[in-house]
Amino acid sequence: MADGRGPEAVEAYRRAVEAEPTLAEAHRRLGLALYRQGDLDHARHAAEAAAALSPELVEPWFTLGLILRDLRDVPCSLAAFDRVLGIQRDHREALHHRGRVLYDSGHAEEALASLQRAAELSPDSAAVVHDLAIAHLACGNWREAEAALARCTALDPGNPETYYELGHAHEYDVATPDEDAESAYRRAVELDPEHLPAQFRLAVLRARRRRADPLARAEALEALRRLAGREDLSSHFPDAHLVFYLLGTLLDDGEATRCEAIEAYQRCLALRPTFAPAHNNLGVLARQTGDYEGAADHFGQAVVADPGYDPAVRNLCRLLYDQPNELAVRELREIVDRIPSAAPDVIACMMGHVIDAAKSEAYASSYDRVHEIKNLIGVLGARMRKVCCGEGCRDQLQGAELLEMQTRAFDAIRGYLGAIETTSGERETLDCGEVLRMAVRQMAVTKPAGVEVEYHISPGLPQLTGDRRRLTQLFRNLTVNAFEAMPETGTLRVLAELIRASEAPAGSPVRAGVRIVFEDTGPGMTEEELRRAFDPGFTTKPTGSGYGLAVVSQVVREHGGTVALTRGEAGGARATVELPERARPEAATSRLRLRPVIYEDWRKLIQAEVDAIRTDDGNSVRRDAPDGDVSGP
C-alpha cells in the first residue's frame, strides 16, 4: 500500500485522515490515491484540504494542479502550478504541466515560456522537449520546432511518431526541402510499417512533384490505392477521407479515370459527408457532363458545409449565371434555410462573383479590340523611335515629346490588360512573410534615397493558399504606390499579423488568415480619392496609369480577401489587405476549376507581338528587358 495504489490504499489513507485530520500529507496522499482511481472530484477535495493545511509546501499544490488539469479547470489548475512556482521557481514538472495546460487550452504562445524553461532544466527529457516542439509548431516557429524534434529523435530514436512530427515541421518550413520531410516520413514507416499517416504524407509529397518527375504521379497513385484498399483505414487513420480526396484529384482530369475519381470523391464523402472540397469537385465533374442539377446540388452542399469555401461559392455562381432558371431560386432558398446565420455573407459573396462574371464577359467582348489598339500603338512607337533617333530628324525635342505620349498610351493599355486579367496560375501553399519581403525588396530600385522601410512581420503566421505571381504583383503595386507618395523622404511601414478566428469582426469574410498593412508617411489622400482609388483608370499622378490599385483589388478578390484604403496615423495612406488562410486539404491541386474567362498572360502576349514588329530594314526591335517583358513600346 505504500505506493498509494488501489482501493486498499484509499481506505488506508482515509483512516489516516480520520486519525490525524490536520496532517496535510495524509490528505495529499488520499487525494493522489483517489486521482489514480479516477475519482477526480473526491481527489480534488482531499488535495485542496492538504494545500489549505500546508500552503507553504510544494507537493499539495502540485497534486492539486494535476487533478484540476484532468478536470479541465484551466484557471484553477494554472493557479495551483503558479503556487508551486512561487515556492520553487524552477520546479521542472510544474513548468512542464503548466505549459501543457496552456497549450491544451489554445494558448500555445504563452505555453512556450514554461516549456522552454522546463526543457532547459531537463534537456534529456524526451517528453519535455517533444512538448516544446509541438508548441513551436502551433506558433509557426518551424526552425525551433525542427531543432527540438531533431533533439527528440536523438533522445528516443525508436519512436516513429517523433519522426512523423519532424516530417510535418520540415513540410511547413518553406526553407527546408521536401526531401528532408520525405526522409523523416520514411524513417517513421521503417520503424512502424503500419504508420498510415506517414504513408499518406509520403503520397502527398510524391503528388506535389508529379510535374517535375513523371514517375511521381504513378508512385502517388499506387500508394493511395494501397491505402484506399485497406478495410481498417478509417479506424487507424482519423483523416482517412483525405486519402480518397487526394486520389480523386489525381484522377479527375482524364476521361479514362473519371469514374474512378467520382468513386474516390464519393468514398471521401461517405467518411466525411460535410467535406466541401469533395462536393465541389463532384459538382465540376457533373457540370462537365451536362448534369447541371447534380452540379448545383453538390455546389450547394459544399457551400452549406463550409460557407467560407470560395471555390464552391464561385462555381455555384457561375453555374447559376450560365443556367438562369428556377434551379437557381431553389438552391438559394435551400442555402438560406440550412445556414440562416451565414446566409447574408454567402449571398453577398455570391453577388460579387456574379458581378465579376458579368464584368468578365464585358471584358472579353472588348479584349480583342484593345489588343488591336495596343498593337497599333506598339508599331507606331517602333516606327517613331526609328525616325526620331535617325540623323534626318529635324525636331528632336518634338520627337521626344511624341515618344513620351506614345509610351504613356502604351503603358495605359498594358495596365488595362493587367487589371482585367483573370488568374490562371496554380494555387500553392505559401509563406506569406517570405512572399511579402521578396516583393518589397524587388522594388528597392524604385525607392527614393531618403525613404526607409520598416518590417513588422509577426512570428507564427499561417501559410496561405494562393497564386504566388499574383500575390507578388499585389505587394509590388502597393510598394510602388507608397514610394511614389514619398518622392524625397519618408517611411514605409510594412506589417503582417495573424487574424485569429476568435478575433475576427462579425460579418468579416476573413475568419482566419493574415492581415497585411502598407502605411506611408506621404501627404495622404482626400475622401474623394480614397473612394475612387480602386476604380480602373483613376489616378492622382500625372504619369500614373490608374490601374495599379485596380489590380490590387482584383488579386484580393481572387483570393477571397478584402482590401481597404484609409488615412494612416501619420496622415499618409494606409492600405489594409486581409487574406484568408484557406488551409485546404493537403492534396494535389485538382485541375477542375471553373473560371469566368481565362486570359493568357498579357506579358507573353505583349512580348510575342513586339517580337513580330519589324523595322523597315528588317531588324527586330530589341528585347533585352528582364522576365521576358519589354521595357518600353
XYZ file of C-alpha atoms in Angstrom, residues 40 43-44 62-78:
20
model
C -11.370 13.227 -9.543
C -9.422 13.716 -5.135
C -9.793 17.472 -5.618
C 1.376 20.223 -7.452
C -1.010 17.313 -6.783
C -3.952 19.716 -6.884
C -2.704 21.141 -10.193
C -2.645 17.678 -11.780
C -6.168 16.874 -10.584
C -7.566 20.222 -11.765
C -5.852 19.743 -15.125
C -7.707 16.470 -15.673
C -10.939 18.125 -14.527
C -10.405 20.688 -17.329
C -10.467 23.515 -14.807
C -7.826 25.567 -16.596
C -7.770 28.735 -14.427
C -7.588 26.839 -11.137
C -5.027 24.370 -12.495
C -2.779 27.231 -13.649
